[in-house]
Each structure stands twice: as structure tokens, then as C-alpha cells.
Amino acid sequence: MLNFFLTISNILGWALILLFAIYFIWQENQDVENYKNDKNFKLINDTIDFLTQSKNKTTINFNDCDKKDIREDVRKWVLKHLKGKTNQDLTFSPELENKSYILSSYPSLLSNSVPRSPVYYAPTLLTALGILGIFLGLQEIGISGIDNTQSLLDSSTKLLEGMKTAFSTSLVGMSSAIFMMWYLAKGAKLRQNTRNNLRKKLSEIAFLESPQKLLSRLDNSSKEDTSKSLENLANNLSCLSTLTPENIASEIQKAIISDESILIKQLQLQTKSLDGLNNLTPENIASAMQKVITLETSFIFAELEKQNNYLQHLTHINIKQVVRDVIATEKVAIVEELQAQNNYLQHLTPANIQQVVRNAIATEKVAIVEELQAQNRYLENRRC
């Protein structure tokens, strides 16, 4: 029963590994075909064929292209990648050198590296599936039976029989992984050959102008301007040779000692402001204090004299007159207050009195209710 179960498990493992391998092969074939039949590759190929036909012509008429559906795409490609100028009749006059077109920019599809296969992980996955079959087979055998010393021989025999079947799954996984490594390498080679063949075909009719050739096209005037610019640059850089530590220290010393130095001017200002401190002797300080005290004393005596003159003019008659004026002023204020109260009382009718009382009672009610609510909230908070 155990052997039958192991056989079924291994068959399922083989089938799973082979199914994955078939899927990976199909996916790789699809990607290689898609790379070969890429529309950009086809456009470059058709453009190269068209340029080959028009190679001996000074102007290129895109209406001469046999494939009408790609004429506009061919025109855009030529304008983007070839050096030349567009004429008013929408024809193109390319620049030629040794009967070859000059490329202003190389097609990115041909300059970029070949893309990696979408199933590059296939060998690793197939190997992992094969190793997984080993552990699944050993798990089903029951390695724990080896701990029983009485059935050690029987358990070892079953373990070896199970390992034969389990390792076959690993063999299938590793074999399929090796095959996929070869198949992916073959697919990468096909992609690279497709790109390289198109590169070779383009190089037969056109070339990309190198930087050296661009420099060789410079005329004499531009060379003279370049040489003058380099000479001026060299003259400006020649002064750097004098920047030694001794020269730097000497220039700094001259700048500090000079009368026009900012540091010297600041020190002179500070010295002038400190000259006044030499006169701060005890005698000078006492003399200055005495002057201040004398000025303050004279001011105090003048103020006292004013107060004395004012008191001398205060006779009994003057005092009575001042008191009378104060009493008269207070009488006027009292009379005005009594008149205001009288006017107010005259307007107090029974209806007005009732309204005033009601307003006062309502105001008191509101205050009492608010006080009771506050007391109620306080008691509730104490209970909580």
C-alpha cells in the first residue's frame, strides 16, 4: 500500500514539474516571436529597405515608399535619426559621406541591451520543485519509525525504498531545470541575433558620426577662437602659482598693519572712548557730586519759598471766601440731584411702579433659578 501511494505521489510530482516546464517553453517561444515581430523592428527594417532603394538619390521622396500604410512612420523615423533638411515639397535632402547616410541619433531599440526572458526564473523553480518532492516523500514514509530499535531494520528498508522513489522526483526536476537553462540561453541568442542582424543591415547604409569627426569639421575660425579661450584661461590660472603660504601670510600682515585697515580704525575709536576714564579720580567724582547736590538743593528751596508765599496770603477772609465757594458749589450739585429725583418721581405712575416691580421680580427669579441649577449640578457631581 505504501509503495502504491509513493508511486502515485511521484507520478503527480513528475506531472507537475513537466507541466511547468511545458508552460515555460511555450512562454519563451511566445516572447521570442513577439520580439522578432515587434512593430518597431519591422519599421526599422522597412525604413532601411526604403533608404537602400533611395541611396543614389540626392532627395528622398517618401511617396516612393512601396508600403503606403507606413509612409508617415518612415518619414518620422528618417527626420528623427538622419542628418539633413526638409524641403518645401516635403522631400528630404540627406547629408551623405562616402555614399552613406549620417545618423544624428542611433535608434534606441538597437542600442539598448536585449531584454531578459519573462521566465528567467524557470530553472530555479523546477529545481525547487524537485527538491520539494524529496521531502514530501520522506515525510510520507515516516522517519519517526527509526527511533524504534526493534523495527530498525524494517524501517530502514522502507526508508531506502521510499528514497528511491522520492529522489526520482528530484531527478526529473533537475533534468527539466538543465533543459530550461539551455532553452533560455537559446532564446536569448535568438533575440540577440535579431538585433545584431538589424544593426549590421543599418551599418551598411548609414553610420553614426563620432565626436572625433565632429571636431574635425571645425573651421579655422572656430579653432582660433578655441585657442584664444584656452590662452586666456591659462593666463588666469597662472596667478595661482603665487599662492604660497609665505605670500598669503605677508599679505595678511600688510592688511592688518595698514592705516586704512578696519581693525586699526576700530581700535582707534575704542581708545578715544576710553580716554575719558583717565579723569575719573576721587576728587573729580566728589566735585561732580557736589554740583549735583547744589542744583537739587536750590530747586528744593525755590519750591519751599513758593509754598511759603502762598500760605502768607491765606487770611481769615480768604479762607471764608474759599469755604463759601465750596458750599455754593455743593448746594448747586444737591439741588440738581433733588430736581432729577423729583422729575423721576413725577413720572412714577402706579402702572410704571407695577412694571418696575415685575421686572425686578423676574430678574430675581432668573437669578434664583440659575443659582438652584448650579447647586443641583454641584450636588450631582459630588454624588458621582
C-alpha positions as a printed NumPy array, in Angstrom:
array([[  0.   ,   0.   ,   0.   ],
       [  2.865,   2.341,   0.866],
       [  4.659,   1.626,  -2.417],
       [  1.479,   2.306,  -4.36 ],
       [  0.991,   5.631,  -2.57 ],
       [  4.585,   6.667,  -3.224],
       [  4.239,   5.731,  -6.886],
       [  1.106,   7.856,  -7.243],
       [  2.791,  10.785,  -5.425],
       [  5.848,  10.623,  -7.666],
       [  3.738,  10.441, -10.828],
       [  1.863,  13.533,  -9.685],
       [  5.158,  15.271,  -8.886],
       [  6.586,  14.401, -12.304],
       [  3.411,  15.592, -13.994],
       [  3.514,  18.906, -12.096],
       [  7.171,  19.522, -12.982],
       [  6.634,  18.618, -16.639],
       [  3.549,  20.816, -16.788],
       [  5.534,  23.77 , -15.504],
       [  8.357,  23.009, -17.952],
       [  5.951,  22.897, -20.916],
       [  4.398,  26.196, -19.858],
       [  7.816,  27.839, -19.555],
       [  8.841,  26.587, -23.007],
       [  5.618,  27.906, -24.552],
       [  6.038,  31.294, -22.828],
       [  9.642,  31.565, -24.028],
       [  8.649,  30.75 , -27.614],
       [  5.916,  33.398, -27.49 ],
       [  8.299,  36.05 , -26.191],
       [ 10.937,  35.282, -28.845],
       [  8.34 ,  35.52 , -31.61 ],
       [  6.966,  38.765, -30.193],
       [ 10.496,  40.211, -30.094],
       [ 11.134,  39.244, -33.702],
       [  7.781,  40.593, -34.882],
       [  7.961,  43.81 , -32.888],
       [  6.494,  46.668, -34.913],
       [  9.493,  48.872, -34.198],
       [ 11.831,  46.22 , -35.613],
       [  9.633,  45.966, -38.68 ],
       [  9.607,  49.749, -39.07 ],
       [ 13.411,  49.919, -38.898],
       [ 13.725,  47.051, -41.373],
       [ 11.279,  48.634, -43.843],
       [ 12.979,  52.028, -43.465],
       [ 16.384,  50.502, -44.173],
       [ 14.984,  48.836, -47.317],
       [ 13.48 ,  52.142, -48.449],
       [ 16.719,  54.051, -47.798],
       [ 18.66 ,  51.397, -49.681],
       [ 16.458,  51.983, -52.741],
       [ 16.937,  55.783, -52.433],
       [ 20.653,  55.639, -51.685],
       [ 21.807,  57.109, -55.016],
       [ 19.289,  59.986, -54.9  ],
       [ 20.037,  63.464, -53.586],
       [ 16.478,  63.901, -52.317],
       [ 14.179,  61.353, -50.736],
       [ 10.527,  61.372, -51.748],
       [  8.507,  59.441, -49.202],
       [  5.745,  58.859, -51.732],
       [  8.071,  56.398, -53.443],
       [  7.732,  54.048, -50.484],
       [  6.016,  50.844, -51.652],
       [  4.111,  50.348, -48.399],
       [  1.608,  53.181, -48.218],
       [  0.461,  52.359, -44.684],
       [  3.892,  53.075, -43.182],
       [  4.93 ,  56.109, -45.251],
       [  4.251,  58.545, -42.412],
       [  6.094,  56.375, -39.886],
       [  9.073,  56.074, -42.243],
       [  9.141,  59.851, -42.724],
       [  9.103,  60.472, -38.959],
       [ 11.898,  57.93 , -38.424],
       [ 14.076,  59.492, -41.114],
       [ 13.565,  63.029, -39.795],
       [ 14.413,  61.886, -36.263],
       [ 17.543,  59.813, -36.974],
       [ 19.14 ,  61.13 , -40.212],
       [ 21.029,  64.376, -40.721],
       [ 19.646,  66.576, -43.478],
       [ 16.979,  69.161, -44.197],
       [ 13.344,  69.084, -45.184],
       [ 12.387,  70.812, -48.417],
       [  9.26 ,  72.809, -49.123],
       [  7.79 ,  69.986, -51.2  ],
       [  8.077,  67.717, -48.125],
       [ 11.001,  65.824, -49.61 ],
       [ 14.148,  65.212, -47.581],
       [ 17.728,  66.032, -48.598],
       [ 20.042,  63.827, -46.52 ],
       [ 23.691,  64.504, -45.796],
       [ 25.898,  61.836, -47.388],
       [ 29.503,  60.873, -46.811],
       [ 31.099,  58.198, -48.96 ],
       [ 27.625,  57.376, -50.276],
       [ 26.422,  56.593, -46.734],
       [ 23.812,  58.366, -44.671],
       [ 24.844,  60.168, -41.489],
       [ 22.853,  59.327, -38.368],
       [ 22.132,  62.18 , -35.989],
       [ 20.987,  59.7  , -33.317],
       [ 21.172,  55.929, -33.112],
       [ 17.858,  54.025, -32.713],
       [ 17.37 ,  53.223, -29.029],
       [ 15.903,  49.806, -29.861],
       [ 19.226,  48.777, -31.405],
       [ 21.463,  50.44 , -28.817],
       [ 19.716,  49.038, -25.736],
       [ 20.539,  45.615, -24.358],
       [ 18.437,  42.606, -25.256],
       [ 15.514,  42.248, -22.8  ],
       [ 15.578,  39.332, -20.379],
       [ 13.23 ,  36.388, -20.765],
       [  9.968,  36.691, -18.788],
       [ 10.509,  33.129, -17.466],
       [ 14.146,  33.582, -16.394],
       [ 13.25 ,  32.042, -13.025],
       [ 12.181,  28.7  , -14.577],
       [ 15.371,  26.65 , -13.766],
       [ 15.319,  27.72 , -10.126],
       [ 11.63 ,  26.923,  -9.738],
       [ 11.939,  23.477, -11.366],
       [ 14.909,  22.591,  -9.151],
       [ 12.988,  23.707,  -6.065],
       [ 10.003,  21.543,  -7.068],
       [ 12.264,  18.507,  -7.448],
       [ 13.816,  19.02 ,  -4.005],
       [ 10.357,  19.546,  -2.545],
       [  9.39 ,  16.077,  -3.871],
       [ 12.205,  14.534,  -1.814],
       [ 10.979,  15.957,   1.46 ],
       [  7.373,  15.122,   0.726],
       [  8.351,  11.515,   0.002],
       [ 10.374,  11.216,   3.197],
       [  7.547,  12.735,   5.201],
       [  5.072,  10.148,   3.933],
       [  7.452,   7.265,   4.792],
       [  7.589,   8.248,   8.458],
       [ 11.141,   8.828,   9.634],
       [  9.968,   8.668,  13.238],
       [  9.814,   4.873,  12.936],
       [ 13.61 ,   4.724,  13.029],
       [ 13.553,   5.588,  16.738],
       [ 12.08 ,   2.146,  17.448],
       [ 15.095,  -0.189,  17.889],
       [ 13.043,  -3.359,  17.431],
       [ 11.886,  -2.402,  13.931],
       [ 15.078,  -0.591,  12.923],
       [ 15.812,  -2.937,  10.003],
       [ 12.267,  -2.81 ,   8.628],
       [ 12.094,   0.974,   8.945],
       [ 15.459,   1.356,   7.226],
       [ 14.355,  -0.861,   4.35 ],
       [ 11.15 ,   1.118,   3.89 ],
       [ 13.113,   4.37 ,   4.099],
       [ 15.514,   3.269,   1.363],
       [ 12.673,   2.128,  -0.877],
       [ 10.893,   5.432,  -0.355],
       [ 14.065,   7.416,  -1.013],
       [ 14.476,   5.735,  -4.395],
       [ 11.049,   6.969,  -5.394],
       [ 11.496,  10.418,  -3.769],
       [ 14.846,  11.064,  -5.448],
       [ 13.359,  10.308,  -8.834],
       [ 11.199,  13.431,  -8.445],
       [ 14.327,  15.475,  -7.768],
       [ 15.985,  13.914, -10.828],
       [ 13.081,  14.957, -13.036],
       [ 13.114,  18.494, -11.585],
       [ 16.851,  18.972, -12.067],
       [ 16.771,  17.482, -15.566],
       [ 13.984,  19.828, -16.615],
       [ 15.874,  22.744, -14.995],
       [ 19.01 ,  21.942, -17.021],
       [ 16.934,  21.727, -20.198],
       [ 15.291,  25.097, -19.423],
       [ 18.686,  26.723, -18.841],
       [ 19.746,  25.594, -22.316],
       [ 16.438,  26.638, -23.86 ],
       [ 16.535,  30.12 , -22.244],
       [ 20.105,  30.597, -23.472],
       [ 18.949,  29.644, -26.95 ],
       [ 16.086,  32.181, -26.743],
       [ 18.473,  34.931, -25.6  ],
       [ 20.77 ,  34.103, -28.52 ],
       [ 17.863,  34.367, -30.978],
       [ 16.902,  37.775, -29.601],
       [ 20.493,  38.966, -29.804],
       [ 20.878,  37.708, -33.373],
       [ 17.679,  39.519, -34.39 ],
       [ 19.026,  42.802, -33.024],
       [ 22.564,  42.301, -34.348],
       [ 21.356,  41.458, -37.848],
       [ 19.355,  44.668, -37.955],
       [ 22.358,  46.606, -36.623],
       [ 24.524,  45.161, -39.376],
       [ 21.928,  45.963, -42.017],
       [ 21.732,  49.601, -40.836],
       [ 25.529,  49.981, -40.703],
       [ 25.768,  49.028, -44.38 ],
       [ 23.92 ,  52.192, -45.44 ],
       [ 24.487,  54.655, -42.571],
       [ 26.881,  55.463, -39.75 ],
       [ 26.747,  57.481, -36.548],
       [ 29.074,  60.452, -36.643],
       [ 31.714,  60.148, -33.913],
       [ 32.912,  63.055, -31.722],
       [ 36.3  ,  62.996, -33.48 ],
       [ 34.654,  63.602, -36.835],
       [ 32.606,  66.424, -35.383],
       [ 35.775,  68.094, -34.107],
       [ 37.491,  67.642, -37.462],
       [ 34.675,  69.631, -39.088],
       [ 35.536,  72.753, -37.131],
       [ 36.796,  75.531, -39.393],
       [ 39.903,  77.628, -38.782],
       [ 37.996,  80.499, -37.201],
       [ 36.483,  78.261, -34.599],
       [ 39.9  ,  76.772, -33.906],
       [ 41.364,  80.256, -33.407],
       [ 38.549,  81.176, -31.012],
       [ 39.138,  77.994, -29.096],
       [ 42.878,  78.617, -28.846],
       [ 42.29 ,  82.187, -27.626],
       [ 39.885,  80.982, -24.987],
       [ 42.39 ,  78.386, -23.806],
       [ 45.152,  81.021, -23.709],
       [ 43.042,  83.372, -21.577],
       [ 42.204,  80.52 , -19.28 ],
       [ 45.894,  79.666, -18.916],
       [ 46.736,  83.297, -18.089],
       [ 44.041,  83.41 , -15.444],
       [ 45.299,  80.205, -13.899],
       [ 48.954,  81.34 , -13.895],
       [ 48.341,  83.591, -10.896],
       [ 47.599,  80.516,  -8.828],
       [ 51.318,  79.67 ,  -8.782],
       [ 51.973,  82.659,  -6.45 ],
       [ 49.559,  81.411,  -3.799],
       [ 52.175,  80.104,  -1.343],
       [ 51.779,  80.146,   2.476],
       [ 54.507,  82.82 ,   2.791],
       [ 52.784,  85.166,   0.299],
       [ 49.418,  84.694,   1.969],
       [ 50.883,  85.466,   5.435],
       [ 52.679,  88.562,   4.078],
       [ 49.52 ,  89.981,   2.503],
       [ 47.546,  89.412,   5.711],
       [ 50.235,  91.197,   7.741],
       [ 50.178,  94.178,   5.369],
       [ 46.416,  94.414,   5.576],
       [ 46.488,  94.436,   9.391],
       [ 49.321,  96.987,   9.779],
       [ 47.939,  99.429,   7.185],
       [ 46.354, 102.67 ,   8.489],
       [ 43.339, 102.01 ,   6.3  ],
       [ 42.734,  98.662,   7.99 ],
       [ 39.294,  98.287,   9.51 ],
       [ 40.805,  96.652,  12.591],
       [ 43.103,  99.652,  13.208],
       [ 40.193, 102.096,  12.846],
       [ 38.096, 100.164,  15.326],
       [ 40.943, 100.149,  17.854],
       [ 41.384, 103.917,  17.477],
       [ 37.698, 104.522,  18.176],
       [ 37.827, 102.319,  21.252],
       [ 40.946, 104.17 ,  22.501],
       [ 39.257, 107.587,  22.138],
       [ 36.224, 106.389,  24.055],
       [ 38.481, 105.142,  26.855],
       [ 40.448, 108.415,  27.183],
       [ 37.703, 109.898,  29.364],
       [ 38.299, 107.256,  32.016],
       [ 41.64 , 108.823,  32.94 ],
       [ 39.797, 111.807,  34.532],
       [ 37.804, 109.602,  36.944],
       [ 39.717, 110.472,  40.13 ],
       [ 38.122, 110.668,  43.662],
       [ 38.469, 114.49 ,  43.66 ],
       [ 36.681, 114.845,  40.302],
       [ 33.907, 112.461,  41.369],
       [ 33.375, 114.41 ,  44.66 ],
       [ 33.297, 117.732,  42.792],
       [ 30.693, 116.418,  40.327],
       [ 28.549, 115.074,  43.197],
       [ 28.719, 118.417,  44.999],
       [ 27.491, 120.226,  41.874],
       [ 24.57 , 117.878,  41.521],
       [ 23.611, 118.236,  45.211],
       [ 23.832, 122.054,  44.961],
       [ 21.456, 122.093,  41.975],
       [ 18.975, 119.833,  43.718],
       [ 19.097, 121.911,  46.94 ],
       [ 18.442, 125.174,  45.13 ],
       [ 15.422, 123.621,  43.394],
       [ 14.021, 122.413,  46.741],
       [ 14.497, 125.856,  48.369],
       [ 12.7  , 127.558,  45.457],
       [  9.732, 125.195,  45.81 ],
       [  9.535, 125.815,  49.596],
       [  9.623, 129.557,  49.051],
       [  6.61 , 129.308,  46.676],
       [  4.666, 127.348,  49.271],
       [  5.554, 129.91 ,  51.997],
       [  4.351, 132.847,  49.88 ],
       [  1.071, 131.034,  49.23 ],
       [  0.497, 130.419,  52.955],
       [  1.234, 134.037,  53.811],
       [ -1.625, 135.205,  51.583],
       [ -4.121, 132.866,  53.33 ],
       [ -6.022, 135.29 ,  55.698],
       [ -9.287, 134.587,  57.521],
       [-11.212, 136.464,  54.866],
       [ -9.636, 134.393,  52.053],
       [-10.377, 131.149,  53.889],
       [-14.048, 132.132,  54.47 ],
       [-14.425, 133.042,  50.808],
       [-12.967, 129.667,  49.729],
       [-15.35 , 127.834,  52.105],
       [-18.325, 129.783,  50.801],
       [-17.392, 128.948,  47.191],
       [-17.148, 125.254,  48.063],
       [-20.51 , 125.286,  49.872],
       [-22.171, 127.111,  46.979],
       [-20.798, 124.536,  44.534],
       [-22.089, 121.668,  46.684],
       [-25.5  , 123.338,  47.011],
       [-25.833, 123.569,  43.254],
       [-24.984, 119.879,  42.904],
       [-27.502, 118.897,  45.642],
       [-30.252, 120.998,  44.075],
       [-29.641, 119.398,  40.659],
       [-29.774, 115.927,  42.191],
       [-33.072, 116.731,  44.007],
       [-34.599, 118.088,  40.821],
       [-33.647, 114.925,  38.977],
       [-35.205, 112.772,  41.717],
       [-38.353, 114.943,  41.649],
       [-38.678, 114.544,  37.888],
       [-38.269, 110.815,  38.229],
       [-40.952, 110.592,  40.95 ],
       [-43.367, 112.65 ,  38.929],
       [-43.212, 110.078,  36.127],
       [-43.851, 107.18 ,  38.531],
       [-47.448, 106.149,  37.953],
       [-48.975, 103.014,  39.557],
       [-48.638, 101.205,  36.212],
       [-44.933, 102.114,  35.957],
       [-44.343, 101.031,  39.541],
       [-46.001,  97.663,  38.888],
       [-43.909,  97.144,  35.752],
       [-40.713,  98.021,  37.604],
       [-41.613,  95.615,  40.403],
       [-42.423,  92.854,  37.908],
       [-39.102,  93.343,  36.12 ],
       [-37.263,  93.25 ,  39.428],
       [-39.113,  90.075,  40.497],
       [-38.448,  88.435,  37.103],
       [-34.763,  89.311,  37.324],
       [-34.596,  87.887,  40.83 ],
       [-36.438,  84.735,  39.698],
       [-33.938,  84.166,  36.909],
       [-31.03 ,  84.64 ,  39.303],
       [-32.628,  82.245,  41.844],
       [-33.293,  79.593,  39.174],
       [-29.718,  79.812,  37.892],
       [-28.406,  79.535,  41.429],
       [-30.556,  76.449,  42.074],
       [-29.392,  74.833,  38.841],
       [-25.788,  75.489,  39.765],
       [-26.38 ,  73.966,  43.208],
       [-28.073,  70.942,  41.605],
       [-25.134,  70.356,  39.224],
       [-22.702,  70.689,  42.079],
       [-24.6  ,  68.056,  44.136],
       [-24.787,  65.68 ,  41.188],
       [-21.045,  65.991,  40.633],
       [-20.456,  65.259,  44.327],
       [-22.618,  62.136,  44.077],
       [-20.668,  60.883,  41.086]])
